[in-house]
Tab-separated table of C-alpha atoms and ligand atoms in Angstrom:
chain	number	residue	atom	x	y	z
A	6	MET	CA	-1.549	-20.975	11.698
A	7	TYR	CA	1.677	-20.777	12.534
A	8	ASP	CA	4.209	-19.540	15.678
A	9	VAL	CA	4.138	-15.541	16.280
A	10	ASN	CA	5.930	-15.697	19.039
A	11	ALA	CA	9.379	-16.949	16.811
A	12	ILE	CA	7.887	-14.390	13.522
A	13	ARG	CA	7.944	-11.539	16.801
A	14	ALA	CA	11.944	-12.591	17.255
A	15	ASP	CA	12.726	-11.637	14.007
A	16	PHE	CA	11.800	-7.728	14.723
A	17	PRO	CA	13.530	-6.665	17.535
A	18	ILE	CA	12.219	-3.797	17.696
A	19	LEU	CA	8.784	-5.843	18.985
A	20	SER	CA	11.327	-6.395	22.450
A	21	ARG	CA	11.141	-2.837	23.198
A	22	THR	CA	9.263	-1.140	25.931
A	23	VAL	CA	7.388	1.867	25.063
A	24	ASN	CA	6.912	4.533	28.415
A	25	ASP	CA	7.774	2.157	30.470
A	26	LYS	CA	4.775	-0.598	29.354
A	27	PRO	CA	5.744	-2.704	26.281
A	28	LEU	CA	4.836	-1.818	23.176
A	29	VAL	CA	2.011	-3.180	20.716
A	30	TYR	CA	2.741	-1.738	18.220
A	31	LEU	CA	-0.389	-1.193	16.288
A	32	ASP	CA	0.976	1.060	13.181
A	33	ASN	CA	1.223	-0.987	10.201
A	34	GLY	CA	-1.149	0.411	8.565
A	35	ALA	CA	1.198	3.755	7.671
A	36	SER	CA	4.625	1.079	7.978
A	37	ALA	CA	5.419	-2.088	9.351
A	38	GLN	CA	7.997	-2.325	11.661
A	39	LYS	CA	11.719	-4.641	9.809
A	40	PRO	CA	12.298	-8.250	9.983
A	41	GLN	CA	16.375	-8.897	10.858
A	42	VAL	CA	17.014	-10.045	7.602
A	43	VAL	CA	16.427	-7.407	6.907
A	44	ILE	CA	17.772	-4.691	8.893
A	45	ASP	CA	20.609	-7.076	8.423
A	46	ALA	CA	20.827	-6.885	4.012
A	47	ILE	CA	20.683	-3.324	4.740
A	48	THR	CA	24.074	-2.996	6.834
A	49	THR	CA	25.713	-6.087	4.933
A	50	ALA	CA	24.347	-3.645	2.080
A	51	TYR	CA	26.225	-0.673	2.768
A	52	SER	CA	29.041	-2.240	4.295
A	53	HIS	CA	30.322	-4.198	2.028
A	54	GLU	CA	28.181	-4.206	-1.486
A	55	TYR	CA	27.659	-0.556	-1.977
A	56	ALA	CA	27.652	0.966	-5.407
A	57	ASN	CA	26.363	2.181	-8.123
A	58	VAL	CA	24.441	0.126	-10.577
A	59	HIS	CA	23.973	-0.279	-13.649
A	60	ARG	CA	26.703	2.153	-15.383
A	61	GLY	CA	29.226	0.843	-13.547
A	62	LEU	CA	31.913	-2.261	-14.461
A	63	HIS	CA	33.795	-2.403	-11.335
A	64	THR	CA	33.236	-5.749	-9.160
A	65	LEU	CA	30.702	-3.638	-6.875
A	66	SER	CA	28.885	-2.562	-8.770
A	67	ASN	CA	28.375	-5.847	-10.270
A	68	ILE	CA	27.392	-7.281	-6.568
A	69	ALA	CA	25.382	-3.788	-6.187
A	70	THR	CA	23.414	-4.029	-9.914
A	71	GLU	CA	22.837	-8.127	-9.400
A	72	LYS	CA	21.423	-7.551	-6.644
A	73	TYR	CA	18.739	-4.701	-6.490
A	74	GLU	CA	18.034	-6.266	-10.409
A	75	GLY	CA	17.621	-10.098	-8.686
A	76	VAL	CA	14.948	-7.516	-6.602
A	77	ARG	CA	12.672	-7.575	-9.815
A	78	ALA	CA	12.120	-11.067	-9.894
A	79	ILE	CA	11.330	-11.477	-7.055
A	80	ILE	CA	8.352	-8.355	-6.575
A	81	ALA	CA	7.134	-10.728	-10.331
A	82	ARG	CA	6.922	-13.675	-7.935
A	83	PHE	CA	5.488	-12.566	-4.869
A	84	LEU	CA	2.849	-10.902	-7.980
A	85	GLY	CA	1.966	-14.027	-9.823
A	86	VAL	CA	3.135	-11.621	-12.247
A	87	ALA	CA	5.225	-14.301	-15.175
A	88	ASN	CA	7.189	-11.605	-16.913
A	89	GLU	CA	9.599	-9.527	-14.474
A	90	ASP	CA	10.167	-7.021	-16.749
A	91	GLN	CA	6.551	-5.905	-16.116
A	92	ILE	CA	7.373	-4.303	-12.462
A	93	ILE	CA	8.429	-1.505	-12.455
A	94	LEU	CA	10.566	0.277	-9.277
A	95	ASN	CA	10.042	3.262	-7.589
A	96	SER	CA	10.918	4.259	-4.562
A	97	GLY	CA	6.463	3.483	-3.419
A	98	THR	CA	2.655	3.586	-4.190
A	99	THR	CA	2.535	7.136	-3.984
A	100	GLU	CA	5.563	7.504	-7.490
A	101	GLY	CA	3.154	4.317	-8.396
A	102	ILE	CA	-0.188	5.937	-9.148
A	103	ASN	CA	1.624	9.609	-10.368
A	104	MET	CA	3.772	7.030	-13.270
A	105	VAL	CA	0.444	5.987	-14.818
A	106	ALA	CA	-0.806	9.594	-13.356
A	107	TYR	CA	2.170	11.224	-16.292
A	108	SER	CA	2.825	8.624	-18.317
A	109	TRP	CA	-0.086	7.243	-19.836
A	110	ALA	CA	-3.500	9.098	-18.541
A	111	MET	CA	-2.014	12.374	-19.238
A	112	PRO	CA	-1.382	11.712	-23.093
A	113	ARG	CA	-4.532	9.921	-23.234
A	114	MET	CA	-8.334	12.267	-21.107
A	115	GLN	CA	-9.258	14.835	-22.859
A	116	ALA	CA	-12.173	17.014	-21.479
A	117	GLY	CA	-15.265	14.907	-20.306
A	118	ASP	CA	-13.279	11.265	-20.507
A	119	GLU	CA	-14.185	9.755	-17.085
A	120	ILE	CA	-12.439	8.621	-13.660
A	121	VAL	CA	-13.516	6.719	-11.902
A	122	LEU	CA	-12.478	6.333	-8.194
A	123	SER	CA	-14.617	4.543	-4.738
A	124	VAL	CA	-14.975	7.387	-2.154
A	125	MET	CA	-12.185	5.713	0.374
A	126	GLU	CA	-9.002	5.576	-1.889
A	127	HIS	CA	-6.002	7.561	-0.342
A	128	HIS	CA	-4.821	10.692	-1.770
A	129	ALA	CA	-1.431	9.041	-2.974
A	130	ASN	CA	-5.073	7.937	-5.448
A	131	ILE	CA	-6.837	11.034	-5.792
A	132	VAL	CA	-4.765	13.635	-5.859
A	133	PRO	CA	-2.799	12.604	-9.233
A	134	TRP	CA	-6.147	12.381	-10.490
A	135	HIS	CA	-7.147	15.437	-9.509
A	136	PHE	CA	-4.420	17.236	-11.491
A	137	LEU	CA	-6.376	15.951	-14.530
A	138	ARG	CA	-9.183	16.522	-13.651
A	139	GLU	CA	-7.455	20.405	-13.333
A	140	ARG	CA	-5.149	19.817	-15.515
A	141	GLN	CA	-7.637	18.208	-18.244
A	142	GLY	CA	-11.385	18.897	-18.024
A	143	VAL	CA	-10.786	15.430	-16.586
A	144	ALA	CA	-14.531	13.929	-14.697
A	145	LEU	CA	-14.171	11.686	-10.988
A	146	LYS	CA	-16.648	10.135	-10.465
A	147	TRP	CA	-16.911	8.450	-7.246
A	148	VAL	CA	-18.625	5.633	-5.599
A	149	ASP	CA	-20.063	5.562	-2.323
A	150	VAL	CA	-18.957	2.950	0.591
A	151	ASP	CA	-22.353	1.239	1.844
A	152	ALA	CA	-23.346	2.046	5.837
A	153	THR	CA	-21.479	-1.472	6.800
A	154	GLY	CA	-18.290	0.069	5.394
A	155	ALA	CA	-18.582	-2.025	2.418
A	156	LEU	CA	-18.073	-1.215	-1.514
A	157	GLU	CA	-20.784	-3.244	-3.746
A	158	THR	CA	-18.982	-4.430	-7.042
A	159	GLN	CA	-21.820	-4.255	-9.602
A	160	LYS	CA	-22.165	0.295	-8.748
A	161	VAL	CA	-18.822	0.122	-9.124
A	162	ILE	CA	-19.474	-1.172	-12.524
A	163	ASP	CA	-22.676	1.353	-12.687
A	164	ALA	CA	-20.325	3.407	-13.089
A	165	ILE	CA	-18.624	3.141	-15.790
A	166	THR	CA	-19.853	5.121	-19.103
A	167	PRO	CA	-19.000	4.900	-22.567
A	168	LYS	CA	-16.032	7.954	-21.175
A	169	THR	CA	-14.429	6.248	-18.888
A	170	LYS	CA	-10.955	5.202	-19.420
A	171	LEU	CA	-9.387	4.106	-16.187
A	172	ILE	CA	-10.900	2.621	-12.653
A	173	ALA	CA	-8.571	3.683	-10.325
A	174	ILE	CA	-9.184	1.306	-6.532
A	175	THR	CA	-7.979	0.502	-3.847
A	176	GLN	CA	-7.727	-3.380	-3.254
A	177	VAL	CA	-7.874	-2.195	1.007
A	178	SER	CA	-9.402	0.154	1.912
A	179	ASN	CA	-6.247	1.979	4.366
A	180	VAL	CA	-8.861	3.454	6.571
A	181	LEU	CA	-11.333	0.830	7.387
A	182	GLY	CA	-10.060	-2.285	6.352
A	183	THR	CA	-12.456	-2.920	3.770
A	184	LYS	CA	-12.033	-5.325	0.525
A	185	VAL	CA	-12.549	-4.481	-2.669
A	186	ASP	CA	-13.641	-6.994	-4.932
A	187	ILE	CA	-10.939	-6.538	-7.405
A	188	LYS	CA	-11.583	-9.511	-9.661
A	189	ALA	CA	-14.931	-8.670	-10.161
A	190	ILE	CA	-14.274	-5.452	-11.137
A	191	CYS	CA	-11.304	-6.085	-13.554
A	192	ASP	CA	-14.019	-8.516	-14.999
A	193	ALA	CA	-16.536	-6.021	-16.120
A	194	ALA	CA	-14.914	-3.010	-17.350
A	195	ARG	CA	-12.715	-5.880	-19.166
A	196	ALA	CA	-15.707	-6.619	-20.567
A	197	GLN	CA	-15.799	-2.702	-21.790
A	198	GLY	CA	-11.837	-2.508	-22.991
A	199	VAL	CA	-11.662	0.491	-19.653
A	200	PRO	CA	-8.161	-0.572	-17.515
A	201	VAL	CA	-7.945	-0.250	-13.733
A	202	LEU	CA	-5.438	0.798	-11.178
A	203	VAL	CA	-5.195	-1.189	-8.534
A	204	ASP	CA	-3.390	0.046	-5.206
A	205	GLY	CA	-2.185	-2.266	-3.512
A	206	SER	CA	-1.225	-0.413	-0.291
A	207	GLN	CA	-3.412	-2.244	1.957
A	208	GLY	CA	-4.101	-5.742	0.260
A	209	ALA	CA	-0.405	-7.161	-0.750
A	210	VAL	CA	0.442	-6.811	2.545
A	211	HIS	CA	-2.562	-8.696	3.935
A	212	MET	CA	-3.583	-11.944	1.484
A	213	PRO	CA	-1.727	-13.633	-0.929
A	214	VAL	CA	-2.476	-12.052	-4.783
A	215	ASN	CA	-2.220	-12.466	-8.214
A	216	VAL	CA	-1.574	-10.352	-10.516
A	217	ASP	CA	-2.363	-12.501	-13.337
A	218	GLU	CA	-6.142	-13.668	-12.010
A	219	LEU	CA	-7.302	-10.376	-10.642
A	220	GLY	CA	-6.538	-9.213	-14.105
A	221	CYS	CA	-5.762	-5.619	-13.666
A	222	ASP	CA	-3.545	-3.178	-15.439
A	223	PHE	CA	-1.326	-1.662	-12.782
A	224	TYR	CA	-0.917	-2.681	-9.100
A	225	ALA	CA	1.257	-0.960	-6.600
A	226	ILE	CA	2.898	-1.663	-4.198
A	227	THR	CA	5.281	-0.392	-1.330
A	228	GLY	CA	7.846	-2.259	0.599
A	229	HIS	CA	7.838	0.227	4.538
A	230	LYS	CA	4.062	-1.793	4.295
A	231	LEU	CA	5.217	-5.288	3.189
A	232	TYR	CA	7.529	-4.994	6.224
A	233	GLY	CA	10.366	-3.574	4.007
A	234	PRO	CA	12.402	0.168	3.591
A	235	SER	CA	10.784	2.809	3.360
A	236	GLY	CA	11.890	4.209	0.003
A	237	SER	CA	10.933	1.682	-1.642
A	238	GLY	CA	8.604	-0.257	-3.978
A	239	ALA	CA	7.102	-0.945	-7.571
A	240	ILE	CA	4.269	-1.632	-10.418
A	241	TYR	CA	2.780	-4.213	-12.382
A	242	VAL	CA	1.729	-2.984	-15.504
A	243	HIS	CA	-0.054	-5.075	-18.042
A	244	LYS	CA	1.909	-4.927	-21.205
A	245	ASP	CA	-0.479	-3.249	-23.758
A	246	ARG	CA	-0.063	0.006	-20.646
A	247	LEU	CA	3.648	-0.659	-20.745
A	248	ALA	CA	3.645	0.177	-24.530
A	249	GLU	CA	0.922	3.052	-24.690
A	250	MET	CA	3.521	3.920	-21.711
A	251	ARG	CA	5.370	7.561	-21.951
A	252	PRO	CA	7.898	8.086	-19.470
A	253	PHE	CA	7.538	10.288	-17.043
A	254	MET	CA	11.032	11.374	-15.489
A	255	GLY	CA	13.978	11.709	-18.034
A	256	GLY	CA	17.474	11.605	-17.326
A	257	GLY	CA	20.037	8.487	-16.265
A	258	ASP	CA	19.491	5.227	-16.656
A	259	MET	CA	16.393	5.533	-18.695
A	260	ILE	CA	17.552	6.498	-21.790
A	261	ARG	CA	19.482	4.927	-24.936
A	262	GLU	CA	21.337	7.782	-26.249
A	263	VAL	CA	21.331	10.791	-26.423
A	264	SER	CA	22.608	13.737	-27.874
A	265	LYS	CA	22.257	17.303	-28.506
A	266	GLU	CA	19.356	16.632	-31.073
A	267	GLU	CA	17.470	13.292	-29.597
A	268	VAL	CA	17.166	10.917	-27.375
A	269	THR	CA	16.198	7.313	-27.378
A	270	TYR	CA	14.251	5.001	-24.338
A	271	ASN	CA	16.256	2.312	-22.783
A	272	ASP	CA	13.850	-1.213	-23.339
A	273	PRO	CA	10.391	-1.004	-20.120
A	274	PRO	CA	11.092	-1.677	-17.137
A	275	MET	CA	14.270	0.850	-17.583
A	276	LYS	CA	12.211	3.502	-19.508
A	277	PHE	CA	10.877	4.616	-16.913
A	278	GLU	CA	13.549	3.725	-13.820
A	279	ALA	CA	15.730	7.337	-14.481
A	280	GLY	CA	18.085	8.260	-11.834
A	281	THR	CA	20.187	6.409	-9.246
A	282	PRO	CA	17.384	4.036	-7.850
A	283	GLY	CA	17.207	3.232	-4.286
A	284	ILE	CA	20.022	1.538	-4.565
A	285	VAL	CA	19.717	-0.285	-1.083
A	286	GLN	CA	16.478	-0.431	-0.287
A	287	THR	CA	15.119	-2.113	-2.835
A	288	ILE	CA	17.553	-5.100	-1.745
A	289	GLY	CA	15.866	-4.231	1.688
A	290	PHE	CA	12.635	-4.255	-0.857
A	291	GLY	CA	13.426	-8.179	-2.197
A	292	VAL	CA	14.717	-10.028	1.493
A	293	ALA	CA	11.097	-8.216	3.670
A	294	LEU	CA	9.123	-10.310	0.254
A	295	GLU	CA	11.421	-13.650	0.845
A	296	TYR	CA	10.254	-13.508	3.754
A	297	MET	CA	6.741	-12.117	4.076
A	298	MET	CA	6.914	-16.090	1.487
A	299	GLY	CA	9.242	-18.043	3.668
A	300	ILE	CA	6.065	-17.253	6.613
A	301	GLY	CA	3.507	-18.392	3.820
A	302	MET	CA	0.430	-15.842	2.695
A	303	GLN	CA	-1.427	-17.581	3.996
A	304	ALA	CA	-0.710	-18.392	6.436
A	305	ILE	CA	-0.109	-14.867	7.727
A	306	ALA	CA	-3.847	-13.942	6.234
A	307	ALA	CA	-5.563	-16.586	8.553
A	308	HIS	CA	-3.567	-15.509	11.296
A	309	GLU	CA	-4.521	-11.438	10.966
A	310	ASP	CA	-8.365	-12.947	10.235
A	311	ASP	CA	-8.200	-14.760	13.761
A	312	LEU	CA	-6.986	-11.211	15.210
A	313	CYS	CA	-9.384	-9.329	12.815
A	314	ALA	CA	-12.304	-11.612	14.563
A	315	TYR	CA	-11.010	-11.517	17.795
A	316	ALA	CA	-10.789	-7.991	17.302
A	317	ARG	CA	-13.940	-7.193	16.507
A	318	SER	CA	-15.188	-9.335	18.779
A	319	ARG	CA	-13.877	-7.397	21.790
A	320	LEU	CA	-14.264	-3.794	19.566
A	321	SER	CA	-17.452	-4.055	19.253
A	322	GLY	CA	-18.632	-4.814	22.973
A	323	LEU	CA	-17.341	-1.395	23.157
A	324	ASN	CA	-20.827	0.405	23.364
A	325	TRP	CA	-18.904	3.795	24.295
A	326	LEU	CA	-16.721	3.177	20.664
A	327	ASN	CA	-17.850	4.044	17.117
A	328	VAL	CA	-15.993	0.841	15.331
A	329	GLN	CA	-16.165	2.747	11.975
A	330	GLY	CA	-17.783	-0.103	9.395
A	331	SER	CA	-19.266	-3.284	10.150
A	332	THR	CA	-18.984	-5.025	6.756
A	333	ALA	CA	-17.229	-8.766	8.173
A	334	ASN	CA	-15.128	-9.001	4.073
A	335	LYS	CA	-11.834	-6.593	5.363
A	336	ALA	CA	-8.333	-6.799	6.557
A	337	ALA	CA	-7.820	-5.802	10.406
A	338	ILE	CA	-7.863	-2.572	10.365
A	339	PHE	CA	-10.373	-0.936	12.466
A	340	SER	CA	-11.066	2.850	13.245
A	341	PHE	CA	-12.694	4.041	15.938
A	342	THR	CA	-13.676	7.762	17.798
A	343	MET	CA	-14.809	7.871	21.337
A	344	GLU	CA	-18.325	8.937	22.446
A	345	GLY	CA	-18.491	12.371	24.362
A	346	ALA	CA	-15.151	12.463	24.431
A	347	ALA	CA	-11.877	13.699	22.893
A	348	HIS	CA	-10.186	13.805	18.959
A	349	ALA	CA	-8.388	11.494	18.695
A	350	HIS	CA	-5.408	12.691	19.217
A	351	ASP	CA	-6.224	12.318	22.560
A	352	ILE	CA	-7.113	9.327	22.454
A	353	SER	CA	-4.011	8.115	20.635
A	354	THR	CA	-2.076	10.221	23.699
A	355	ILE	CA	-3.557	7.700	26.627
A	356	LEU	CA	-2.541	5.095	24.592
A	357	ASP	CA	0.611	5.598	24.122
A	358	LYS	CA	1.172	5.908	27.741
A	359	LYS	CA	0.131	2.137	27.808
A	360	GLY	CA	3.016	1.511	24.973
A	361	VAL	CA	0.148	1.418	22.366
A	362	ALA	CA	0.966	2.833	19.082
A	363	VAL	CA	-2.154	4.010	16.494
A	364	ARG	CA	-2.819	6.266	14.424
A	365	ALA	CA	-4.692	9.501	14.835
A	366	GLY	CA	-6.124	12.010	12.043
A	367	HIS	CA	-7.873	11.923	8.374
A	368	HIS	CA	-5.471	8.957	7.220
A	369	CYS	CA	-4.562	10.864	3.664
A	370	ALA	CA	-8.120	9.609	2.995
A	371	GLY	CA	-10.530	12.901	2.929
A	372	PRO	CA	-13.542	11.810	0.776
A	373	LEU	CA	-13.555	9.128	3.306
A	374	MET	CA	-13.633	11.545	6.073
A	375	ASP	CA	-16.308	13.523	4.512
A	376	HIS	CA	-17.787	10.513	4.374
A	377	LEU	CA	-18.891	8.919	6.975
A	378	GLY	CA	-18.923	13.037	8.589
A	379	VAL	CA	-15.567	12.594	10.837
A	380	ARG	CA	-12.805	14.579	10.721
A	381	ALA	CA	-10.677	12.292	12.843
A	382	THR	CA	-10.547	9.114	13.710
A	383	CYS	CA	-8.345	6.688	15.737
A	384	ARG	CA	-6.877	3.682	13.638
A	385	ALA	CA	-5.433	0.235	14.928
A	386	SER	CA	-4.422	-1.658	11.973
A	387	PHE	CA	-2.260	-5.162	12.605
A	388	GLY	CA	-0.210	-7.112	11.239
A	389	MET	CA	1.340	-10.265	11.645
A	390	TYR	CA	3.077	-10.178	13.823
A	391	ASN	CA	0.334	-8.837	16.723
A	392	THR	CA	-1.664	-10.938	19.261
A	393	ARG	CA	-4.482	-11.019	20.340
A	394	ASP	CA	-3.038	-10.108	24.118
A	395	GLU	CA	-2.026	-7.462	22.657
A	396	VAL	CA	-5.709	-6.991	21.531
A	397	ASP	CA	-6.728	-7.416	25.648
A	398	VAL	CA	-4.138	-4.391	25.960
A	399	LEU	CA	-5.056	-2.006	23.683
A	400	ILE	CA	-8.988	-2.629	25.394
A	401	ASP	CA	-7.809	-1.550	28.776
A	402	ALA	CA	-5.785	1.331	27.389
A	403	LEU	CA	-9.294	2.882	25.606
A	404	GLU	CA	-11.322	2.196	28.415
A	405	LEU	CA	-8.807	3.661	30.130
A	406	ALA	CA	-8.954	6.265	27.577
A	407	HIS	CA	-12.757	6.459	28.038
A	408	ASP	CA	-13.030	6.459	31.986
A	409	LEU	CA	-10.605	9.429	31.587
A	410	PHE	CA	-12.617	11.993	29.105
A	411	ALA	CA	-16.383	10.200	30.068
B	503	PMP	N1	-2.716	3.623	-0.976
B	503	PMP	C1	-3.129	3.313	0.698
B	503	PMP	C2	-4.328	2.384	0.417
B	503	PMP	C3	-1.937	3.793	1.251
B	503	PMP	O1	-2.287	2.899	2.364
B	503	PMP	C4	-0.948	3.980	1.295
B	503	PMP	C5	0.702	4.383	2.701
B	503	PMP	N2	-0.391	4.719	3.905
B	503	PMP	C6	-0.665	4.754	0.092
B	503	PMP	C7	-1.283	4.901	-0.769
B	503	PMP	C8	0.140	5.648	0.007
B	503	PMP	O2	2.342	4.254	-0.274
B	503	PMP	P1	2.627	5.690	0.308
B	503	PMP	O3	2.954	6.377	0.895
B	503	PMP	O4	4.125	4.492	1.403
B	503	PMP	O5	3.963	5.913	-1.304
């Protein structure tokens, strides 16, 4: 455990007020706030060290290139990957998963092939696979969560058939917080020769990740949820899959030579990084990951587990609140609706009056909303800087909303 107040002091935005109340930021699942070191790194990059990367031979370009390229090694360390050339830098998970769909899956899947997904995937890990269904006749096989919101590993394994070409699954649900046993799924999938793509957008935020130990083929992360800038991210790709991938986007940087007649490609990872990247965003992302590793992922997980248990016990005391998913194996993400009340949007508006920021809506998880039989929920999602006191403020604000709507 750490001194949460010292951490809070690193995030300037946390000391502001909203509607004359101290900000209680519980929308971390959508995007996390940024520590001063990240903000400073962005300012320094633009104030003193900015130029385009890779092609320049002048001083500023060399500095920018060194800083930008240095982030690959930081990400590799963060994910427990030995070879940084297996890290492809991008703008976030959405780009990472789309790259896998276009570069790896499309050329190798045909009508009748199957992709296994859980019902709690984010649209970023659904829509690219719908493209394959629509365009190539690939079948999507959905694995439901149980009544507690847990995903039984065996059900995922049972969904594998000789036609399964990929399992695409989240490590942590952005709606329920449910944790998935990725290692067990990867072990079983590997035994049957089925690659696994892991959406680590939420997972990597809340727990230590070691991709080599998990044994997955693709692991996607997004910088803005990891306390870094939006427009940054990365995907780890297993070396065998990397060799199978054709480039998705064409342009500068990803080529070796281009003539009127032909093109030859750069080696991975550059082969999959066409065009001018998010230079400063990526530099900021590296600083954010260093910041997280400096605190320690175990320490962050322990703090958040404590918050999760506290929030769970306080929320369960509100018998007019329907909290979705009761599984104990979850990250500190809570979705709820209020009995007899008010649309989730109305609840979130009342909470905002009390300075409490939560998200309301379908959370880009249409199939899960259908499974739960709700159109929208409110979601309170916690980060490394949240406190038990903030849980109490949330509870008071929910009681106010209940009094208003009941
Ligand atoms: N997957 C999950 C589980 C998410 O929570 C999100 C962001 N809400 C994404 C994918 C998409 O991430 P991004 O928009 O940063 O690409």
